[in-house]
Amino acid sequence: MKIYRKITVLIGILLIAIVSVAKVDTEKKEQMNRVLSDISFSLETTHYKDLDIDDQFSKNVLKNYLDTLDYNHQYFTQAEVDEIYKKWGKQLDDDFLNGNSRAAFEIYDIYKEAVERVNKYQTKLLENPKNLDFTLDEKLVYDREEEPYFVTKEEYESHWKKMLKSSILSLEDYEELTYEKSIDRMKSRMETRQKLLEKKTTDDIYSYFVNAFLKEYDPHTTYLSAKEIADFNISMKLQLSGIGAVLTGEKGVIKVVKIMPDGPAAKGKELQPEDKIIAVATDGKAFEDIMDWPLGDAVNLIRGKEGTTVKLKVIPSGSKTAKEYTFVRENVKLEDRGARYFIKEAKSKNSNYKIGVINLPSFYMDFDAYSKGDKDYKSTTRDVKKIIEKLNKENIDGLIIDLRNNGGGSLSEVNNLMGLFIPYGPVVQVKEGGRVSYLGDSDMTTYFDKPVIVMVNRLSASASEIFAAAMQDYGRGIIVGTPTFGKGTVQTIKQLDLGELKYTNGKFYRIDGGSTQHKGVTPDILFPPTYDSAEIGESSLDNPLPWDEVESLINGENSKNNIKLKEYLTKKHNERIANNPDFIYNVKRYGIIEEITKDKEVSLNRAVRKMETKELEDKWLAITNEKMKGKNEPQLKDYKALEDYNKGRAKKDELELLKKDGEIIETVKILADELAIGRKK
């Protein structure tokens, strides 16, 4: 179950508004059919996964399409779904191969009528809002993805009446509106929804349909229409000229995927991955709800000229309470943000050690400067090499490389960076077209030969996983943290007459032969999880390619990791964190998030709703005060004080916060323990 689905209900989702589609002219229809045929041929001949295009494939694709339109199983009735399967259940495999997109629009017309049916019903309910009773002991089942479609009119209307009531309660709670103003806001939302309906095009519906086929291959194989390419370019520009966050639209919710280094969001430190943005107020205007908005439209509202102000209303991950954040838009040049470092000291077995810590936000490289022949082009390896030279002058005893939240980047930089820590050898294997090749270091020089620890978490993905895996396989560095994302596939792009196709044509493999796909990298020393693996990671996506392996390239010498050393370090680590306030807090924080995730219902009783919100706030306050007490810091008197405390932290320098980060402090102690007993080589 996805936590954002509950948040969606709590913040007032009524329906996924998608407009009727104009009739497709003959020329455009023929073009769409040709593109569909082109896609099917490309995937059959070049995709990494070999699929049987048969009747079962047809049924799976039809389910994907219905779920795309009605993921919560609440618009279609069971009778409508039965008729759709009767007509199309065994037809879509042939349509895919032959290039026939007629089903896309016929099925969508049925969905459009269902949406209009709900619109009319809820509009009628709002005509007599006093008839909505909020004292009843009712509950709304908000997560219906695995539930059957409604059979009777009574259960159908009961659900949508409850959805309306939940939306009104959410407005009262999060925006502190009166009941009357909440009703007015709901009417305004319906007007906005109608405007959004009018923006939908035949290209949008065609894209939904095509991606229903591609979803059967893997989650990274996708079709982008020309409109979606434009929206994607906008979202990429958001990294450079907005708040500095990568966003995605998932089933009616605008969600934060990644915070870009040194952008307004990173400086504010309040916005985090998995947060949900529900409303936007730009340049002094009133907040505008963006629930069910297309990603491009939402991004367009958030981004703007440098120096202007935008406010976001956000539901943080693991919370039911909306927060309001203010950002001043900036132009963010990714290459301006690179590796950062500092030195920490630790004691073990009566000896003091100096530990260098390098934080890497990504595996970056200024390709433009490099291609122009600029000798001072910026890159991860060049920056880290300079830092190591400085740290060596400080006589450090060991090094920590922090790859937490590092979403990847340049594969060549992974290879080059690995070369700083090994004399030579392969770094990663790549399998494409049935052939396996590898990239490796061959300069015969080691620039740092002292002990190294690599920190990772669930947001460490792709290139960062390759680096961590190579360090682990060579026994060159101990890996600490939580299991990584598990993105181990290679994509290529094919230009089409209508848009483009991105498809998976290869896989990455560790030098020990195992893929980083799906499993990711499992640390040698595990930290408590900070992100829900059911929400983030390759395994949380639909239909990911499985883990597998190829032949290992490791010889007997470099494959011998020191098992006894890791067991010793793990034992010492576990003894420390048993009473470590930061780690205890992380465990309890994760427990609260799990509790919210498992809850599939929300109360529609106004008094109970307020009580539940207060109980959740009390839980967050209690575990925070427990942590602060353990660190001899002042206690917070109430939840408002906790919010002010978090805002105060958000204003502090990020590098200074990293120096006080509980996981880094513990990792420094782990490395000190290793240094104290000496690494076996």
C-alpha positions in Angstrom: 0.0 0.0 0.0 1.3 3.4 -0.9 1.3 6.1 1.8 0.7 8.9 -0.8 -2.7 7.4 -1.5 -3.8 8.0 2.0 -2.4 11.5 1.9 -4.2 12.1 -1.4 -7.5 11.4 0.3 -6.6 13.4 3.4 -5.8 16.5 1.4 -9.0 16.4 -0.5 -8.8 14.5 -3.7 -12.1 14.1 -5.3 -11.4 12.6 -8.6 -8.8 12.3 -11.3 -10.0 14.8 -13.8 -9.3 13.9 -17.4 -11.1 15.5 -20.2 -13.0 14.1 -23.1 -11.0 13.7 -26.3 -11.9 15.2 -29.6 -12.4 12.7 -32.4 -9.2 11.6 -33.9 -8.9 12.6 -37.5 -8.0 9.9 -40.0 -4.5 11.1 -40.7 -3.6 11.4 -37.1 -5.1 8.0 -36.3 -3.0 6.4 -39.1 0.1 8.1 -37.7 -0.6 6.8 -34.2 -1.1 3.3 -35.5 2.2 3.4 -37.4 4.0 4.6 -34.3 2.5 1.8 -32.2 3.6 -0.8 -34.8 7.1 0.8 -34.9 7.3 0.5 -31.1 6.2 -3.1 -31.0 8.8 -4.0 -33.6 11.6 -2.2 -31.8 10.8 -3.8 -28.5 10.5 -7.3 -29.9 13.9 -7.0 -31.6 16.0 -4.9 -29.2 14.5 -4.9 -25.6 16.5 -6.7 -23.0 13.4 -8.7 -22.0 11.9 -11.3 -24.3 8.1 -11.3 -24.0 5.4 -13.6 -25.4 2.9 -11.4 -27.1 -0.2 -13.5 -26.5 -3.7 -13.4 -25.0 -2.2 -13.2 -21.4 -0.2 -10.2 -22.5 -3.4 -8.7 -23.8 -5.2 -9.1 -20.5 -2.2 -7.7 -18.6 -2.1 -4.6 -20.9 -5.8 -4.0 -20.5 -5.5 -4.1 -16.7 -2.6 -1.7 -17.0 -4.7 0.7 -19.0 -7.7 0.5 -16.7 -5.4 1.0 -13.7 -3.9 4.1 -15.4 -7.3 5.6 -15.8 -8.8 4.4 -12.6 -6.0 3.2 -10.3 -8.2 3.3 -7.2 -11.0 1.2 -8.8 -13.6 3.8 -8.0 -14.8 5.3 -11.3 -15.6 2.2 -13.4 -18.3 -0.1 -12.3 -17.8 -3.9 -12.3 -20.4 -4.2 -15.2 -18.4 -1.7 -17.3 -15.1 -3.5 -16.6 -16.7 -6.9 -17.6 -17.9 -5.4 -20.9 -14.4 -4.0 -21.6 -12.7 -7.3 -21.0 -15.3 -9.1 -23.1 -14.4 -6.9 -26.1 -10.7 -6.3 -25.6 -9.3 -8.9 -23.3 -7.9 -11.0 -26.1 -7.5 -8.4 -28.7 -4.7 -6.0 -27.6 -1.9 -8.4 -28.3 -2.9 -8.4 -32.0 -3.4 -4.6 -31.9 0.0 -4.1 -30.5 1.7 -6.1 -33.3 -0.5 -4.7 -36.1 -0.5 -1.1 -34.9 -4.1 -0.5 -33.9 -4.9 2.1 -31.2 -8.7 2.1 -31.5 -9.2 0.6 -28.0 -7.4 3.5 -26.4 -10.2 5.9 -27.3 -13.2 3.6 -27.0 -12.2 2.6 -23.5 -11.4 6.2 -22.6 -14.9 7.3 -23.7 -16.3 4.9 -21.1 -14.0 6.3 -18.5 -15.0 9.9 -19.4 -18.6 9.1 -18.9 -17.8 7.6 -15.5 -15.9 10.7 -14.5 -18.9 12.9 -15.6 -21.2 10.6 -13.6 -19.2 11.3 -10.4 -19.0 15.0 -11.2 -22.8 15.3 -11.4 -23.3 13.3 -8.3 -20.9 15.3 -6.1 -22.2 18.6 -7.6 -25.7 17.6 -6.5 -24.5 16.8 -3.0 -22.9 20.3 -2.7 -26.2 21.9 -3.4 -27.3 20.8 0.0 -24.1 20.7 2.1 -26.1 20.8 5.4 -27.1 17.2 4.6 -23.5 16.1 5.0 -23.3 14.7 8.5 -19.8 14.7 10.1 -20.9 13.2 13.5 -21.4 9.7 12.2 -19.0 7.0 13.0 -18.0 6.5 9.3 -14.8 5.6 7.7 -13.5 5.9 4.2 -11.5 3.1 2.6 -9.0 5.3 0.7 -6.7 2.6 -0.8 -8.9 0.6 -3.2 -6.2 -0.5 -5.6 -6.6 -4.1 -4.7 -10.3 -3.9 -4.1 -13.0 -5.0 -6.6 -14.9 -2.4 -8.6 -18.3 -1.4 -7.2 -21.2 -3.6 -8.2 -24.3 -1.6 -7.0 -25.3 2.0 -7.4 -25.7 2.3 -3.6 -22.1 1.3 -2.7 -20.8 3.5 -5.6 -22.5 6.6 -4.4 -21.7 5.9 -0.8 -18.0 5.9 -1.6 -18.1 9.1 -3.5 -20.2 10.8 -0.8 -17.5 9.8 1.7 -14.8 11.1 -0.6 -16.5 14.5 -0.7 -16.8 14.6 3.1 -13.2 13.7 3.5 -12.1 16.5 1.2 -14.1 19.0 3.2 -12.6 17.8 6.5 -9.2 18.1 5.0 -9.7 21.7 4.0 -11.0 22.5 7.5 -7.9 20.8 9.0 -5.0 21.8 6.8 -6.1 25.3 5.8 -8.2 26.0 8.9 -11.2 27.0 6.8 -14.7 27.2 8.1 -17.3 24.7 6.9 -18.9 27.3 4.6 -15.6 28.4 3.1 -14.6 24.7 2.6 -17.8 24.2 0.6 -16.9 27.3 -1.5 -13.4 25.9 -2.0 -14.8 22.6 -3.2 -17.0 24.4 -5.7 -14.0 26.3 -6.9 -12.1 23.1 -7.3 -14.7 21.8 -9.5 -14.4 24.8 -11.8 -10.6 24.4 -11.9 -11.1 20.7 -12.6 -13.2 21.6 -15.6 -10.5 23.9 -16.9 -8.0 21.0 -16.6 -10.4 18.7 -18.5 -10.2 21.0 -21.4 -6.4 20.7 -21.7 -6.4 17.0 -22.3 -5.6 15.9 -25.9 -5.7 12.8 -28.0 -1.9 12.6 -27.6 -2.4 12.3 -23.8 -4.8 9.4 -24.2 -2.6 7.7 -26.8 0.4 8.0 -24.4 -1.5 6.4 -21.6 -2.5 3.5 -23.9 1.0 3.0 -25.3 2.6 3.0 -21.9 0.1 0.3 -20.8 1.9 -2.0 -23.2 5.4 -0.8 -22.2 4.6 -1.4 -18.6 4.7 -5.1 -19.3 8.4 -4.8 -20.2 9.8 -2.9 -17.3 9.3 0.4 -15.4 12.0 2.3 -17.3 10.6 1.5 -20.8 8.3 4.4 -21.6 6.8 6.4 -24.4 6.8 10.2 -24.4 4.6 12.2 -26.7 5.8 15.5 -28.1 3.8 17.3 -25.4 5.3 15.1 -22.6 8.8 15.7 -24.0 8.1 19.4 -23.6 6.8 18.8 -20.0 9.9 16.7 -19.3 12.2 19.5 -20.5 10.3 21.9 -18.2 10.8 19.5 -15.3 14.5 19.3 -16.1 14.7 23.1 -16.2 13.1 23.1 -12.8 16.4 21.7 -11.5 18.1 24.8 -12.9 15.7 27.7 -12.6 13.1 27.1 -9.9 13.2 25.7 -6.4 15.7 23.0 -7.3 13.6 19.9 -7.0 12.9 17.0 -9.3 9.2 16.2 -9.3 7.0 13.4 -10.6 3.3 13.0 -11.0 2.0 9.7 -9.5 -1.7 8.8 -9.6 -3.0 12.3 -8.9 -0.1 13.5 -6.6 2.8 15.8 -7.4 5.7 14.2 -5.5 9.2 15.2 -4.8 11.7 12.7 -6.2 15.0 14.4 -5.5 16.4 17.7 -4.1 19.0 19.2 -6.3 22.3 20.4 -4.7 22.5 24.1 -3.7 19.1 25.0 -5.0 16.5 26.8 -2.8 15.0 23.5 -1.6 18.4 22.2 -0.6 19.2 25.4 1.2 15.8 25.4 3.0 16.3 21.7 4.0 12.5 21.4 4.7 11.4 19.8 1.4 12.4 16.2 1.2 12.0 13.2 -1.2 8.5 11.6 -0.9 6.9 14.8 0.2 3.6 15.6 -1.6 3.0 19.1 -3.0 -0.8 19.9 -2.8 -1.0 23.7 -3.5 1.1 26.5 -4.9 1.0 30.3 -4.3 3.1 32.2 -6.7 4.3 35.8 -6.6 1.9 36.9 -3.8 -1.2 35.2 -5.2 -3.6 32.9 -3.3 -2.8 29.2 -3.0 -4.0 27.1 -5.9 -4.7 23.4 -5.5 -2.7 21.2 -7.8 -4.2 17.9 -7.0 -4.6 15.8 -10.2 -2.8 18.4 -12.2 -0.6 17.2 -15.1 3.1 17.4 -14.1 4.0 19.9 -16.7 1.2 22.3 -15.6 2.3 21.9 -11.9 5.9 22.6 -12.7 5.0 25.6 -14.8 3.2 27.1 -11.8 6.1 26.4 -9.4 9.0 27.6 -11.6 9.5 31.2 -12.6 11.9 34.1 -12.8 15.0 34.2 -10.6 14.5 36.2 -7.5 10.7 35.8 -7.4 8.9 34.0 -4.5 6.8 30.8 -4.6 5.0 29.2 -1.6 4.2 25.5 -1.5 1.7 23.7 0.7 3.3 20.3 1.4 2.3 17.0 3.1 5.7 15.7 4.4 6.3 12.0 4.2 5.0 10.3 7.4 2.7 13.2 8.3 -1.0 14.0 7.9 -0.4 17.7 8.5 0.2 20.2 5.7 3.2 22.5 6.0 3.8 25.8 4.2 7.3 26.5 2.7 8.5 29.6 1.0 11.2 29.7 -1.6 13.0 32.4 -3.6 13.6 31.0 -7.1 17.2 30.7 -8.2 19.1 29.6 -11.3 21.0 26.5 -10.1 24.0 25.4 -12.1 24.6 21.8 -11.2 28.3 21.9 -12.0 28.7 24.6 -9.3 27.9 22.1 -6.6 30.5 19.4 -6.2 32.2 17.3 -3.6 32.6 18.8 -0.1 34.7 17.6 2.7 35.6 18.0 6.4 37.7 16.2 9.0 36.4 14.5 12.1 38.3 13.0 15.0 37.5 9.8 16.9 39.1 7.6 19.5 39.3 3.8 19.7 41.5 1.6 21.9 43.1 4.6 23.4 44.3 6.0 20.1 43.1 9.1 18.3 42.4 9.1 14.6 41.7 11.8 12.0 39.0 10.8 9.5 38.3 12.6 6.2 34.7 12.8 5.1 33.8 13.5 1.5 30.2 14.1 0.6 29.3 13.5 -3.1 25.9 14.8 -4.3 26.2 13.0 -7.7 28.7 11.6 -10.2 28.9 14.9 -12.1 30.9 16.0 -15.1 30.7 19.2 -17.1 30.5 17.6 -20.5 30.1 21.0 -22.3 33.4 22.3 -20.9 35.1 19.0 -21.6 33.9 18.9 -25.2 35.2 22.4 -25.7 38.7 21.4 -24.6 38.5 23.3 -21.3 41.4 21.9 -19.2 39.7 23.0 -16.0 36.4 21.2 -16.6 34.6 20.2 -13.5 34.2 16.5 -12.6 33.8 14.2 -9.6 37.1 12.5 -10.0 39.1 15.7 -10.4 37.4 17.3 -7.4 37.9 14.2 -5.2 41.5 13.9 -6.2 42.2 17.5 -5.1 40.4 16.9 -1.8 42.4 13.8 -1.2 45.6 15.8 -1.7 44.5 18.3 0.9 43.4 15.6 3.3 46.7 13.8 2.9 48.5 17.0 3.9 46.4 16.9 7.1 47.7 13.3 7.7 44.2 11.7 7.8 44.1 8.0 8.9 41.1 7.0 6.8 38.4 8.3 4.5 34.6 8.2 4.4 32.8 8.7 1.1 29.2 9.7 1.7 27.0 8.6 -1.2 23.7 8.9 0.6 21.0 10.5 -1.6 23.4 10.3 -4.6 21.1 9.4 -7.5 24.0 8.6 -9.9 25.3 10.4 -13.0 28.3 9.8 -15.3 29.4 6.2 -15.6 32.8 7.3 -16.8 33.2 9.2 -13.5 32.4 6.1 -11.5 35.2 4.3 -13.4 37.6 7.1 -13.0 36.8 7.6 -9.3 37.3 4.0 -8.6 40.8 4.3 -10.2 41.8 6.5 -7.3 41.5 3.6 -4.9 42.7 0.6 -6.8 45.9 0.1 -8.9 44.0 -1.3 -11.9 41.1 -3.7 -12.8 37.5 -3.9 -14.0 34.9 -1.7 -12.3 31.6 -2.6 -13.9 30.2 -5.1 -16.4 27.6 -4.2 -19.0 25.4 -6.7 -20.8 23.8 -5.6 -24.1 22.6 -7.7 -27.0 23.6 -10.8 -25.2 27.3 -9.7 -25.0 29.1 -8.8 -21.8 31.8 -6.1 -21.7 33.4 -4.2 -18.9 34.8 -0.8 -18.0 37.9 -0.6 -15.8 40.8 1.4 -14.5 44.2 0.9 -16.2 46.5 3.7 -15.0 48.4 1.4 -12.5 48.3 4.2 -9.9 46.6 4.2 -6.5 46.0 7.7 -5.1 44.7 6.7 -1.7 45.5 3.4 -0.1 44.3 3.9 3.5 41.0 2.4 4.8 37.8 3.6 3.3 34.2 3.4 4.3 31.3 4.2 1.8 28.0 5.4 3.1 24.8 4.6 1.2 21.0 4.7 1.6 17.9 3.9 -0.3 18.3 7.0 -2.5 21.8 5.9 -3.6 21.1 4.7 -7.1 22.6 3.7 -10.4 26.2 5.1 -10.7 26.6 5.3 -6.9 25.6 1.7 -6.6 28.2 0.7 -9.1 30.9 2.5 -7.2 29.8 1.0 -3.8 29.6 -2.5 -5.3 33.1 -2.3 -6.8 34.6 -1.0 -3.5 32.8 -3.9 -1.8 33.8 -6.6 -4.3 37.5 -5.6 -4.2 37.4 -5.5 -0.4 38.7 -2.0 -0.8 36.0 -0.4 1.3 33.4 -1.3 3.9 29.9 -0.3 3.0 27.6 1.0 5.7 24.0 2.3 5.6 20.8 0.8 4.2 20.3 -1.2 1.0 20.5 0.9 -2.1 17.8 1.7 -4.8 18.5 -1.2 -7.1 18.5 0.6 -10.5 20.8 -1.6 -12.6 19.4 -1.3 -16.2 20.6 0.6 -19.2 18.3 2.6 -21.5 18.5 4.0 -25.0 16.2 6.4 -26.8 14.6 5.9 -30.2 13.1 8.9 -32.0 9.6 8.3 -33.4 7.2 10.2 -35.7 5.2 11.1 -32.6 7.5 11.6 -29.6 10.2 9.1 -28.5 10.6 5.7 -27.1 13.0 5.0 -24.2 13.6 1.3 -23.7 15.8 -1.0 -21.6 18.5 -2.7 -23.7 21.1 -3.7 -21.1 22.0 -4.3 -17.5 24.8 -3.4 -15.2 26.6 -6.1 -13.3 29.1 -6.0 -10.5 32.6 -7.4 -11.1 31.6 -10.4 -8.9 29.0 -11.2 -11.6 25.8 -10.2 -9.6 23.6 -7.5 -11.0 22.9 -4.3 -9.1 19.3 -4.5 -10.6 16.5 -5.0 -8.1 18.6 -6.0 -5.2 20.9 -3.0 -5.2 23.9 -3.1 -2.8 23.5 -4.6 0.6 25.8 -2.8 3.1 28.3 -4.8 5.2 27.0 -2.9 8.3 23.3 -2.1 8.3 21.8 1.1 9.7 18.1 1.5 10.5 16.0 2.3 7.4 15.1 6.0 6.9 13.0 5.5 3.7 10.3 2.9 3.2 11.5 0.3 0.7 7.9 -0.3 -0.3 7.8 3.4 -1.4 11.3 3.9 -2.8 13.5 1.6 -4.8 13.4 -0.5 -7.9 11.6 -3.3 -6.1 8.7 -0.8 -5.3 8.2 -0.2 -9.0 5.8 -2.2 -11.2 7.3 -5.1 -13.1 11.0 -4.5 -12.6 13.5 -6.7 -14.3 14.8 -9.4 -12.0 18.2 -9.9 -10.4 20.5 -12.2 -12.2 24.3 -12.7 -12.7 27.0 -13.2 -15.3 30.5 -14.6 -14.9 32.6 -13.1 -12.1 35.8 -11.1 -13.0 37.2 -11.3 -9.4 40.3 -13.3 -8.9 41.2 -15.1 -5.7 43.3 -12.2 -4.4 40.9 -9.3 -4.5 37.8 -11.3 -3.6 38.9 -12.0 0.0 37.0 -9.5 2.1 37.8 -9.6 5.8 34.7 -11.3 7.3 36.0 -11.3 10.9 36.8 -7.6 10.7 33.2 -6.9 9.5 31.8 -9.1 12.3 33.9 -7.2 14.9 32.9 -3.8 13.5 29.2 -4.8 13.4 29.3 -6.0 17.0 30.9 -2.7 18.2 28.4 -0.7 16.1 25.4 -2.5 17.5 26.6 -2.0 21.1 26.9 1.7 20.5 23.6 2.4 18.7 21.6 0.5 21.3 21.8 3.8 23.3 22.4 6.2 20.5 19.6 8.8 20.5 19.9 9.5 16.8 19.6 5.8 15.8 16.8 5.2 18.3 14.9 8.2 16.8 15.3 6.8 13.3 13.9 3.4 14.3 10.9 5.0 16.0 10.4 7.5 13.1 10.3 4.6 10.7 7.9 2.8 12.9 5.4 5.8 12.7 5.7 5.9 9.0 5.0 2.1 8.8 2.0 2.6 11.0 0.6 5.2 8.7 1.3 3.2 5.7 -0.6 0.1 7.0 -3.7 2.1 7.9 -6.1 1.9 4.9 -9.0 3.9 6.4 -9.7 7.4 7.5 -12.4 8.6 9.8 -15.1 10.9 8.5 -16.1 12.0 12.0 -14.9 15.6 12.5 -14.0 15.1 16.2 -12.2 11.8 15.6 -10.3 13.2 12.7 -9.0 16.1 14.9 -8.1 13.6 17.6 -6.2 11.4 15.2 -4.2 14.3 13.9 -3.4 15.4 17.5 -2.3 11.9 18.4 0.1 11.7 15.4 1.6 15.1 16.3 2.1 13.9 19.9 4.0 10.9 18.6 6.4 13.0 16.6 6.9 15.4 19.5 7.5 12.5 21.9 10.2 10.8 19.9 11.9 14.1 19.1 12.0 15.1 22.7 13.4 11.6 23.6 16.2 12.2 21.1 16.9 15.7 22.4 17.0 14.5 26.0 19.5 11.8 25.0 21.7 14.6 23.5 21.3 16.9 26.4 19.3 19.4 24.4 16.3 21.5 25.5 12.9 19.8 25.4 10.2 21.1 23.1 6.9 22.1 24.9 4.5 21.4 22.0 4.1 20.5 18.4 4.3 24.2 17.3 7.7 24.4 19.1 8.8 21.3 17.1 7.8 23.0 13.8 9.8 26.1 14.8 12.7 23.9 15.8 12.7 22.3 12.3 12.5 25.6 10.6 15.5 26.8 12.6 17.5 23.8 11.6 16.5 24.4 8.0 18.3 27.8 8.1 21.6 26.2 9.2 24.5 25.6 6.9 24.3 22.1 5.3 27.9 21.3 5.7 27.7 22.2 9.4 24.7 19.9 9.8 26.6 17.1 8.1 29.4 17.4 10.6 26.8 16.8 13.4 24.9 14.1 11.4 24.3 11.1 13.6 25.0 8.5 10.9 28.3 10.2 9.9 29.4 10.4 13.6 28.8 6.7 14.0 30.5 5.9 10.7 33.6 7.8 11.9 33.6 5.6 15.0 33.3 2.5 12.9 36.3 3.5 10.9 38.3 4.4 14.0 37.6 0.8 15.3 38.9 -0.5 12.0 42.0 1.6 12.3 42.6 0.5 15.9 42.8 -3.2 15.1 44.5 -2.7 11.7 43.1 -3.7 8.3 44.3 -7.1 7.0 45.5 -6.8 3.4 
